[in-house]
Coordinates of C-alpha atoms in Angstrom, one line a residue:
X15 CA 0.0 0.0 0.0
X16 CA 1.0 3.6 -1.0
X17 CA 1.9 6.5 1.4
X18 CA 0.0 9.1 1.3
X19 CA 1.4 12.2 -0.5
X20 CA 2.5 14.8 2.2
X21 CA 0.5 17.9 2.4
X22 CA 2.0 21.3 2.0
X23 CA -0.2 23.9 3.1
X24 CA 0.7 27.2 1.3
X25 CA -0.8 30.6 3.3
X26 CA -0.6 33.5 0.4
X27 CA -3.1 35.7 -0.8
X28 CA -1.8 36.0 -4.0
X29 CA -3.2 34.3 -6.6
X30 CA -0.1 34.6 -8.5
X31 CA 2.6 34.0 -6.7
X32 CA 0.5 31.1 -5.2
X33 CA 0.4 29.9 -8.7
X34 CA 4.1 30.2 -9.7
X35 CA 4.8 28.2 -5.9
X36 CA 2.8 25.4 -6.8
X37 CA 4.2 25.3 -10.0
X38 CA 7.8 25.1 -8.4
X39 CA 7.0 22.7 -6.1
X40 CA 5.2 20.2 -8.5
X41 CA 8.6 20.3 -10.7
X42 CA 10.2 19.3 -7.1
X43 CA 8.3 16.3 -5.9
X44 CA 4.9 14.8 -5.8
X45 CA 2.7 16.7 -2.7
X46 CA -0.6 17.5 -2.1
X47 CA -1.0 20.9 -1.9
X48 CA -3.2 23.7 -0.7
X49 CA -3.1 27.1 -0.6
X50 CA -5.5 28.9 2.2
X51 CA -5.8 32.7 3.2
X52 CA -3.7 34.5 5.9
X53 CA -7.3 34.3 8.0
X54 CA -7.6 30.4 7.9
X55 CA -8.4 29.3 11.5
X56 CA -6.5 26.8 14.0
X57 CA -9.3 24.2 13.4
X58 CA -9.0 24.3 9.8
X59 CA -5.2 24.1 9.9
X60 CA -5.5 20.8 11.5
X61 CA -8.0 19.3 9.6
X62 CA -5.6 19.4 6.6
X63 CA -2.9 18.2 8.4
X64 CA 0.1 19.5 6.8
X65 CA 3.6 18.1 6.8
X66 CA 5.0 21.6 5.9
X67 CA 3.4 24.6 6.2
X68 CA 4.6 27.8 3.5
X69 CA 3.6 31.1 4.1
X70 CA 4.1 33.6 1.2
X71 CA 5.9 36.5 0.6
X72 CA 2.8 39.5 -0.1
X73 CA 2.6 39.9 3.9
X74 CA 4.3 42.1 6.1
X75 CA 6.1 40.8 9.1
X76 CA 3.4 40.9 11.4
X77 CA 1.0 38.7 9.4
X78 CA 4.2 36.2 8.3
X79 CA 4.4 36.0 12.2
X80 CA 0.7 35.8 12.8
X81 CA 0.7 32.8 10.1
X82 CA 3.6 31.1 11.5
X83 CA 1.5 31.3 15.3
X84 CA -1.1 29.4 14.0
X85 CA 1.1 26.9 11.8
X86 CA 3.3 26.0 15.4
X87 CA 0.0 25.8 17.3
X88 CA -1.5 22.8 15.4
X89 CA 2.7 21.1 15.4
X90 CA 5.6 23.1 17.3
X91 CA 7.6 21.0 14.7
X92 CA 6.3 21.3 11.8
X93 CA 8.3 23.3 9.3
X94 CA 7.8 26.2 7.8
X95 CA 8.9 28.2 5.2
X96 CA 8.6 31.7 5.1
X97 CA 9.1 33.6 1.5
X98 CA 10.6 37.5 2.0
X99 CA 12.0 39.6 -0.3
X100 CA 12.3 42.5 2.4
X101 CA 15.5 42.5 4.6
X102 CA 13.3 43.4 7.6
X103 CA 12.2 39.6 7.5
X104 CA 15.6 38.4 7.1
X105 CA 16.3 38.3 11.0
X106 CA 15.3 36.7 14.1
X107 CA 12.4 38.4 14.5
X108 CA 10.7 36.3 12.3
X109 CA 11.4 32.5 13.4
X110 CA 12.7 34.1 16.9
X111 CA 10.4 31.7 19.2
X112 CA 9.5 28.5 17.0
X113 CA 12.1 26.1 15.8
X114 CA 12.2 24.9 12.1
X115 CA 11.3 28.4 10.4
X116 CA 13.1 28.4 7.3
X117 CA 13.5 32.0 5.3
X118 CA 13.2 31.5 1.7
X119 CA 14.7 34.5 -0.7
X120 CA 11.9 35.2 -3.7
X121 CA 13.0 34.1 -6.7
X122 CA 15.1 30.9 -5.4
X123 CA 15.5 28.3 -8.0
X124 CA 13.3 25.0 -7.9
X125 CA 16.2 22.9 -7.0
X126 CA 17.4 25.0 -4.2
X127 CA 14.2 25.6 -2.6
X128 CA 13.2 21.4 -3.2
X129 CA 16.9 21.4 -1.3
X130 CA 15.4 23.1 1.8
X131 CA 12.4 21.4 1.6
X132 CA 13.9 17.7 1.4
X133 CA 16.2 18.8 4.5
X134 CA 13.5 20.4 6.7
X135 CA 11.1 17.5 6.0
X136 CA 14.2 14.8 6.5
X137 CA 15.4 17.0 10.1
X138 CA 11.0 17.0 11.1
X139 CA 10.8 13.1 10.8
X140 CA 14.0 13.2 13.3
X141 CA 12.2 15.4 15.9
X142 CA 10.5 14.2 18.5
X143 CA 7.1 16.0 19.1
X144 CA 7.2 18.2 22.1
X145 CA 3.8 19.8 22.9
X146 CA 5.3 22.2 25.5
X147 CA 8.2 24.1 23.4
X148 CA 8.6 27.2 25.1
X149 CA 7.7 30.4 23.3
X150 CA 8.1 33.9 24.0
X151 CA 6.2 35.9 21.4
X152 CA 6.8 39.2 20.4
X153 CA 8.8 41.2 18.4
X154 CA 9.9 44.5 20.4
X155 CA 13.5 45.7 21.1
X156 CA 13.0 44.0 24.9
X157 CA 12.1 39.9 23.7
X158 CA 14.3 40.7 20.8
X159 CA 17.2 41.0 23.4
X160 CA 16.4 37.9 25.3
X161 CA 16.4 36.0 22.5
X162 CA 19.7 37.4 21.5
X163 CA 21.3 36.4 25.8
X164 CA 20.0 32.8 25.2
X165 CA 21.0 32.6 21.8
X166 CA 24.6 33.4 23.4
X167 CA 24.3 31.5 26.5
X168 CA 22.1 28.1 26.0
X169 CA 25.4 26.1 25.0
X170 CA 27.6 27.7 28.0
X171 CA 27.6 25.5 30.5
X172 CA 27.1 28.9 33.1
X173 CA 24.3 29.7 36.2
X174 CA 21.7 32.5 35.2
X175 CA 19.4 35.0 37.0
X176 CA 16.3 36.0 35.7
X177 CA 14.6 39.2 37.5
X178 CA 11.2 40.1 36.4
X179 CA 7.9 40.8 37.9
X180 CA 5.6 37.8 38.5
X181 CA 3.7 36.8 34.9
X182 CA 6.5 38.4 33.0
X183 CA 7.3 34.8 31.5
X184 CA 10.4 33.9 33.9
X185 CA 10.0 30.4 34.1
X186 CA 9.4 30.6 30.2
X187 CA 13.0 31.8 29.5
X188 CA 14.2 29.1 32.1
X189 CA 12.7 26.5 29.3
X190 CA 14.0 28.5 26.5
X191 CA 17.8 27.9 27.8
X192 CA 17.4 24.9 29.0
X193 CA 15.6 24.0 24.9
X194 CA 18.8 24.9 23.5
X195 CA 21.2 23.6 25.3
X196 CA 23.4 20.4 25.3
X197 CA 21.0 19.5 28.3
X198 CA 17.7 19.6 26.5
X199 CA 17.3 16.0 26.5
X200 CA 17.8 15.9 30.6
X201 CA 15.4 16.8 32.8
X202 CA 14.3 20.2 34.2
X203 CA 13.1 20.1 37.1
X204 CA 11.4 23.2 39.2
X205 CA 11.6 24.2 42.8
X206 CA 9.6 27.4 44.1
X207 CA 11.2 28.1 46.9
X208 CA 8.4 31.1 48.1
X209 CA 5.4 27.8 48.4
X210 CA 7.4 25.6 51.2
X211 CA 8.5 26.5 54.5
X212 CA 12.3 25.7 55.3
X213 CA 11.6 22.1 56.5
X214 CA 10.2 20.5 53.6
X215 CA 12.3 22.6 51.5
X216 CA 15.5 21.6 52.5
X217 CA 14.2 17.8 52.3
X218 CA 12.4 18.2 48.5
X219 CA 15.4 20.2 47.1
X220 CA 18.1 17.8 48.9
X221 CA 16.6 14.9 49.2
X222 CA 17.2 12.9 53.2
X223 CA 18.1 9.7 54.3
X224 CA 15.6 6.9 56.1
X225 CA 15.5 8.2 59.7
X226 CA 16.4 11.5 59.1
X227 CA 13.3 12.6 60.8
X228 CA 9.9 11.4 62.0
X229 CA 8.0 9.7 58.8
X230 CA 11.6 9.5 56.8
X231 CA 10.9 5.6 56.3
X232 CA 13.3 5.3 53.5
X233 CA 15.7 7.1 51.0
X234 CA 14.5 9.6 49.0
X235 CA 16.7 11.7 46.2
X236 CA 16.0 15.4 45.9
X237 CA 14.9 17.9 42.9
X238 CA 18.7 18.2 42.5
X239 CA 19.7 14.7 42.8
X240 CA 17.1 14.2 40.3
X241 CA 18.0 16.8 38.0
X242 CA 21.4 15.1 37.5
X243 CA 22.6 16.2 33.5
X244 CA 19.5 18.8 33.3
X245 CA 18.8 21.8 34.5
X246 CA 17.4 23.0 37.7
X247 CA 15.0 25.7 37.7
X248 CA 15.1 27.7 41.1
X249 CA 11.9 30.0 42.0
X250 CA 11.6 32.9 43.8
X251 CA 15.0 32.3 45.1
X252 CA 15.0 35.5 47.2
X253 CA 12.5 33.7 49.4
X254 CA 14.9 31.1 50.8
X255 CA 16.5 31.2 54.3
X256 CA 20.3 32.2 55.1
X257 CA 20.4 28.7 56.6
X258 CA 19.3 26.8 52.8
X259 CA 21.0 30.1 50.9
X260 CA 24.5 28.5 52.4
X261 CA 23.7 24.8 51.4
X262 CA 23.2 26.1 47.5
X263 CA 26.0 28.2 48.0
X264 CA 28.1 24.7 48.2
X265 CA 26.1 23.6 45.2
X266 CA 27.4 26.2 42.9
X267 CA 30.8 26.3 44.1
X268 CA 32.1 22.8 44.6
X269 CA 28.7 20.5 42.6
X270 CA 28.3 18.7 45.5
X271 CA 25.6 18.7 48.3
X272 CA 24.0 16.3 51.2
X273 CA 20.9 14.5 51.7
X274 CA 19.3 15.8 55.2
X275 CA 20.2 13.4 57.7
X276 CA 23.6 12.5 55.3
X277 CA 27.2 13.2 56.3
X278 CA 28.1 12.1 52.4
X279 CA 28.3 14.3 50.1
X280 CA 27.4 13.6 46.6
X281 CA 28.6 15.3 43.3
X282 CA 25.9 16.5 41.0
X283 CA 26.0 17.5 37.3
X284 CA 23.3 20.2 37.1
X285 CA 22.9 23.8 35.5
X286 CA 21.6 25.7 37.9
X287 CA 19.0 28.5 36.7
X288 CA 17.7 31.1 39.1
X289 CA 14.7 33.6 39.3
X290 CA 13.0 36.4 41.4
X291 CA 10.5 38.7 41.3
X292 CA 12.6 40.2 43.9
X293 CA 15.5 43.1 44.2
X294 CA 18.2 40.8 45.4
X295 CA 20.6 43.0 45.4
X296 CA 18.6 45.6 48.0
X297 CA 18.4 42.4 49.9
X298 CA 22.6 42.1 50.3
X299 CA 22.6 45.4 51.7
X300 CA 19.8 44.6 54.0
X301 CA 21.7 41.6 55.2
X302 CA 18.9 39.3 54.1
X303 CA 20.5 37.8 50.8
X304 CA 24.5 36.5 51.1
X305 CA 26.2 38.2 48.9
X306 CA 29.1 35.4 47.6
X307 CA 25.8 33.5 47.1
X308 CA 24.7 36.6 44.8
X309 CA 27.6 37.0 42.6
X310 CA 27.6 33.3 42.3
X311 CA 23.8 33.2 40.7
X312 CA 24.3 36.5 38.4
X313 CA 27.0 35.3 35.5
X314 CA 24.5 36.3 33.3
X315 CA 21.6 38.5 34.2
X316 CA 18.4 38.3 31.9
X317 CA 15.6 40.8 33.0
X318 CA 12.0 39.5 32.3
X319 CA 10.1 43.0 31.4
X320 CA 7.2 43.6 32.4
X321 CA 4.0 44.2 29.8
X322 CA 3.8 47.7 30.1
X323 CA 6.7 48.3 28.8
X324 CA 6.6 45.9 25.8
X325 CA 2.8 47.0 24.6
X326 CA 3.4 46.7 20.6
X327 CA 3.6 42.9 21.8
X328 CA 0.3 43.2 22.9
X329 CA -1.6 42.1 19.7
X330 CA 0.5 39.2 18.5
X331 CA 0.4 37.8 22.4
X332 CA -4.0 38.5 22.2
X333 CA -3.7 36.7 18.5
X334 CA -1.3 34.1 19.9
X335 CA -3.6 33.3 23.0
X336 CA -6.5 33.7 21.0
X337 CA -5.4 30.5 18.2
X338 CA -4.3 28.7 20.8
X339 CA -7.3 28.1 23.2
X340 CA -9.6 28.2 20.7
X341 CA -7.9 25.5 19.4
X342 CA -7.7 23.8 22.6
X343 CA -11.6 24.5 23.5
X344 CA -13.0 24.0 20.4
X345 CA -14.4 27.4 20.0
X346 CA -14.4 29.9 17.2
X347 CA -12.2 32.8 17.5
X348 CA -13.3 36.1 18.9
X349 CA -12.2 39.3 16.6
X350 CA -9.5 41.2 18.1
X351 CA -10.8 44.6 16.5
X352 CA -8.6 47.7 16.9
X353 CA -11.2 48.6 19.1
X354 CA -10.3 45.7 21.5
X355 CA -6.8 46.3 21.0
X356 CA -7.3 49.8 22.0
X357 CA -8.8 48.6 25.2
X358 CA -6.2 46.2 26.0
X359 CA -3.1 48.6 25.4
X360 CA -4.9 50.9 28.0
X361 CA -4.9 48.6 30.9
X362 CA -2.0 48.5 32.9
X363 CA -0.9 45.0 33.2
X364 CA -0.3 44.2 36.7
X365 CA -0.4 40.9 36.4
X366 CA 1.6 40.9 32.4
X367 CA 1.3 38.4 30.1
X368 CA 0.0 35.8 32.3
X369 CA -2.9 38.4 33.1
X370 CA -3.3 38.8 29.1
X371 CA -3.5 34.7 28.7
X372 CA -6.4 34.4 31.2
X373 CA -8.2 37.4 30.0
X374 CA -7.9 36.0 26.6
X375 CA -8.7 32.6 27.8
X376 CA -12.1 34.2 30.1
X377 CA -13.0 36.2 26.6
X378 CA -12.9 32.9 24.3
X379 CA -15.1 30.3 27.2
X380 CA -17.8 33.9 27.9
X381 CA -17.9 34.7 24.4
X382 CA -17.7 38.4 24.7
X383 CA -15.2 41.1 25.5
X384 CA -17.6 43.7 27.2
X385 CA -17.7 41.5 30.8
X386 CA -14.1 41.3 30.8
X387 CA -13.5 44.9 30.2
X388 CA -15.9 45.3 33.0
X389 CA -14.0 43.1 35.3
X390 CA -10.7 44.8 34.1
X391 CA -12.5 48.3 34.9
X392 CA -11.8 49.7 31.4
X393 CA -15.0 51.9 30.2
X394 CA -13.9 51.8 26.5
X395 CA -17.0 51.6 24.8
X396 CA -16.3 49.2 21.7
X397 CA -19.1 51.4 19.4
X398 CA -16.8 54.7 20.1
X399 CA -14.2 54.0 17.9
X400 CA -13.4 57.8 17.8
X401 CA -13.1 58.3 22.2
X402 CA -9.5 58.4 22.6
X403 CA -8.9 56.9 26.5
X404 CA -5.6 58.6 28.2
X405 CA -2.9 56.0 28.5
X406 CA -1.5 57.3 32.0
X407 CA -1.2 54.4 34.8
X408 CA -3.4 55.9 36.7
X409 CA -6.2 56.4 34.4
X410 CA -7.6 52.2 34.9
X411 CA -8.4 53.5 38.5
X412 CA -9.7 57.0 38.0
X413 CA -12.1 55.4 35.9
X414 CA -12.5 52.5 38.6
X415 CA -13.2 54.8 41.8
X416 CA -15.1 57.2 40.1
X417 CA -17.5 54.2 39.2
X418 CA -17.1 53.1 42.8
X419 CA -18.0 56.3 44.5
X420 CA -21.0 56.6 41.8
X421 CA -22.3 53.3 43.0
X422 CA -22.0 53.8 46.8
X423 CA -23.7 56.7 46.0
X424 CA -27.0 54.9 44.7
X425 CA -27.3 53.6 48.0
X426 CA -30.0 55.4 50.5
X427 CA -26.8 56.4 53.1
X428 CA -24.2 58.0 50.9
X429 CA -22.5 60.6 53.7
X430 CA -19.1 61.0 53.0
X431 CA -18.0 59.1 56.0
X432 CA -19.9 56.0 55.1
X433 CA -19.0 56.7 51.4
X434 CA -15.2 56.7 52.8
X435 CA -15.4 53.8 54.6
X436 CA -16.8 51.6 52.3
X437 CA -14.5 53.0 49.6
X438 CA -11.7 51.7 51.2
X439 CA -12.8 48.6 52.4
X440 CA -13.5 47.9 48.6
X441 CA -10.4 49.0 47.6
X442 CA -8.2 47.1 50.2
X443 CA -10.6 43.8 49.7
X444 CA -9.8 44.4 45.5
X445 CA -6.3 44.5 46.1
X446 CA -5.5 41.5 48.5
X447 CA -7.8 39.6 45.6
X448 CA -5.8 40.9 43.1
X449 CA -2.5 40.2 44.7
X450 CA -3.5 36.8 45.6
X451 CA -4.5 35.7 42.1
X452 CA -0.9 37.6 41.0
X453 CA 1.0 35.1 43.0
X454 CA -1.4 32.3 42.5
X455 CA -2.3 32.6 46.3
X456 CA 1.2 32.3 47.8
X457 CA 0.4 34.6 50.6
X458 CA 3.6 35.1 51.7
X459 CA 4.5 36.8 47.9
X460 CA 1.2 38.3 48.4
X461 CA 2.0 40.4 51.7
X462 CA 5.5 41.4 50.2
X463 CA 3.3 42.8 47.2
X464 CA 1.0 44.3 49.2
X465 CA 3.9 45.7 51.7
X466 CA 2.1 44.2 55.3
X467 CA 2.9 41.5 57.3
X468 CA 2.5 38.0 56.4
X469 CA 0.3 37.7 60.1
X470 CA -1.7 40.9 58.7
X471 CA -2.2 39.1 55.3
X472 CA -3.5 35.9 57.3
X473 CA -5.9 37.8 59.3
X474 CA -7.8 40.0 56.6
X475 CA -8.0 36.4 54.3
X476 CA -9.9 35.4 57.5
X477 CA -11.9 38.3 58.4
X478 CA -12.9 38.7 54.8
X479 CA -13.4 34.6 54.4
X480 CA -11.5 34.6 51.2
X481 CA -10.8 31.4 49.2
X482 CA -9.2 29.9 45.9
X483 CA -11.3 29.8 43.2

């Protein structure tokens, strides 16, 4: 029985060029092929199940990105190539977060281009499929940077800090080195060290032995022990004690460390990646952080930024997002009008692009973007294409406390006491929500965030009978 010719699913709007690529390409081999529209969705993709995907060369960078999205959703591996004839696509930017883009000059001869066709079919059927590549989207002068540090750093066999804001996609840039390294094919294993208390976090990063303490029935490796030729991903490193801070210290300097309840020491062959939402450096000269420990995690320094200041990423993330759950849900795609866009580059982004994901994600399961804006407390009214909002940060919450105050207002006892009172009491509630959902309700984060004590924190949850949801 025959194979099946491969697919090759060509994305071009062109009727001519189409015509002249599927002329090249039957002189090359024998393929099915199909050639779609730029606004083809996810589902569709899929159902044709492609081999190669080909995008054409009559769109500008952002829709050859946009194409490429929607291509890597359906197969992180499948590979593509992308036709230019403008230098601006000649760069990282393009590929940047997928692997197997291929740039195709217009005007390459059959047998060349069947040359890079043969070898990026011949490298896919090597691949294993991965369903978790990590991806940083965006094209800005900030991700274009961190692309460039791992590009540089992936195969150095070096510890890295990663600083950033929680959401800002630290963990995600721990993947993306550890992708590209010689270690990829090791594990990569995660510790947070802000979710454990000291204990059990000296005993799940270390490992102990059988009696080491009460319920220690038998031998148990650690996350480092078990990371052994990977990579280990330390979280929120600026939450651990000076105590543990002096047992890592050992790590880095001599690979070698003890199981609780061990006089041995054992030798370990892990890259050691760091991260913090934290100013670590502030926390040397408060005595809080050791410093050899410090110089010993910053060889290389990669700052995660935050959202805010990367906003022209804003609509290839929402388009990004958008393919992807839909895909995952089974649900159509909402538009992502200007209109919507204009409403999402006005919020501030506390929470970055893991904020943006679930708002994205709320939008495609509710089926409308009015709630969320609603819930975001941006007034934007999507029928006033012409209202121009102001983009200062504090513009989200003049909107929101004037619509407060206007609602307390309504009510039959609106003296300015009561009006006060219950102002704030709103606005402190909204914020330990808020905070808590930021750090995924790791109240310790949390009160740090919110600058009180982690007692205080503890008390209000109570008095306000707050829970996960």
């Amino acid at each position: 029985m025959t194979e099946p010719e491969p697919t090759i699913l060509i994305i071009e709007p062109d009727t001519t060029f189409s015509s002249q690529l599927k002329e090249a390409l039957e002189k090359i081999g024998r393929y099915r092929l199909v050639v779609t529209e730029p606004g083809i969705s996810v589902r569709y993709i899929e159902g044709y199940q492609p081999a190669v995907g080909i995008v054409g060369a009559s769109l500008d960078l952002h829709g050859c990105m946009k194409c490429v999205q929607k291509l890597k959703i359906v197969d992180p591996a499948m590979p593509v190539l992308v036709f230019f004839e403008s230098e601006s696509l000649t760069g990282g930017s393009l590929s940047g977060p997928f692997e197997a883009v291929y740039r195709v000059r217009l005007g390459m001869s059959p047998s060349d281009l069947g040359e890079i066709l043969n070898r990026a079919m011949a490298k896919r059927a090597e691949t294993e499929p991965s369903l978790d590549f990590p991806v940083l989207i965006g094209s800005s002068h900030e991700i274009q940077k961190i692309r460039t540090q791992i590009d540089r750093i992936s195969d150095k066999d070096i510890t890295v800090l990663i600083t950033g804001e929680s959401g800002t996609g630290k963990e995600l840039i721990a993947r993306s080195i550890h992708y590209h390294s010689p270690r990829r094919n090791g594990p990569l294993l995660k510790i947070n060290c802000g979710a454990l208390p000291d204990d059990l976090l000296e005993s799940e990063v270390f490992g102990f032995q059988r009696g080491a303490f009460t319920g220690a029935h038998k031998n148990k490796p650690g996350r480092l022990e078990l990371a052994h030729g990977g990579t280990l991903f330390i979280d929120e490193i600026g939450d651990l004690s000076l105590a543990l801070q002096v047992k890592f210290l050992q790590v880095l300097e001599d690979k070698s460390f003890s199981r609780l309840g061990s006089v041995q020491d054992k030798t370990v062959d892990a890259r050691v990646i760091a991260a913090t939402n934290t100013d670590l450096w502030k926390m040397v000269r408060e005595g809080k952080f050791r410093k050899d420990l410090y110089y010993r995690l910053n060889v290389v320094h990669i700052v995660a930024p935050p959202l805010r200041r990367r906003k022209e990423d804003l609509p290839l993330l929402a388009d990004y997002f958008m393919n992807k759950y839909c895909y995952e849900l089974k649900r159509e795609p909402l538009e992502l009008s200007s209109h919507v866009l204009d409403a999402l580059k006005a919020y501030a982004w506390p929470g970055n692009v893991r904020e943006l994901e679930n708002v994205v994600r709320r939008a495609i399961v509710l089926r409308e973007w009015d709630f969320i804006f609603k819930e975001l407390d941006l007034d934007l009214a999507l029928d006033k294409p012409d209202e121009k909002w102001p983009l200062d940060k504090g513009s989200a919450l003049i909107r929101w406390g004037e619509g407060t105050v206007r609602r307390f207002m309504e009510e039959k006892d609106f003296s300015l006491k009561v009006i006060a009172k219950k102002y704030v009491a709103e606005v402190e509630k909204g914020a330990i929500i808020k905070a808590l959902k930021q750090t995924h309700w790791n109240r310790r984060q949390a009160a740090r965030l919110l600058g009180v004590s982690y007692k205080t924190l503890l008390n209000r949850i109570a008095e306000l009978n707050l829970r996960p949801t």
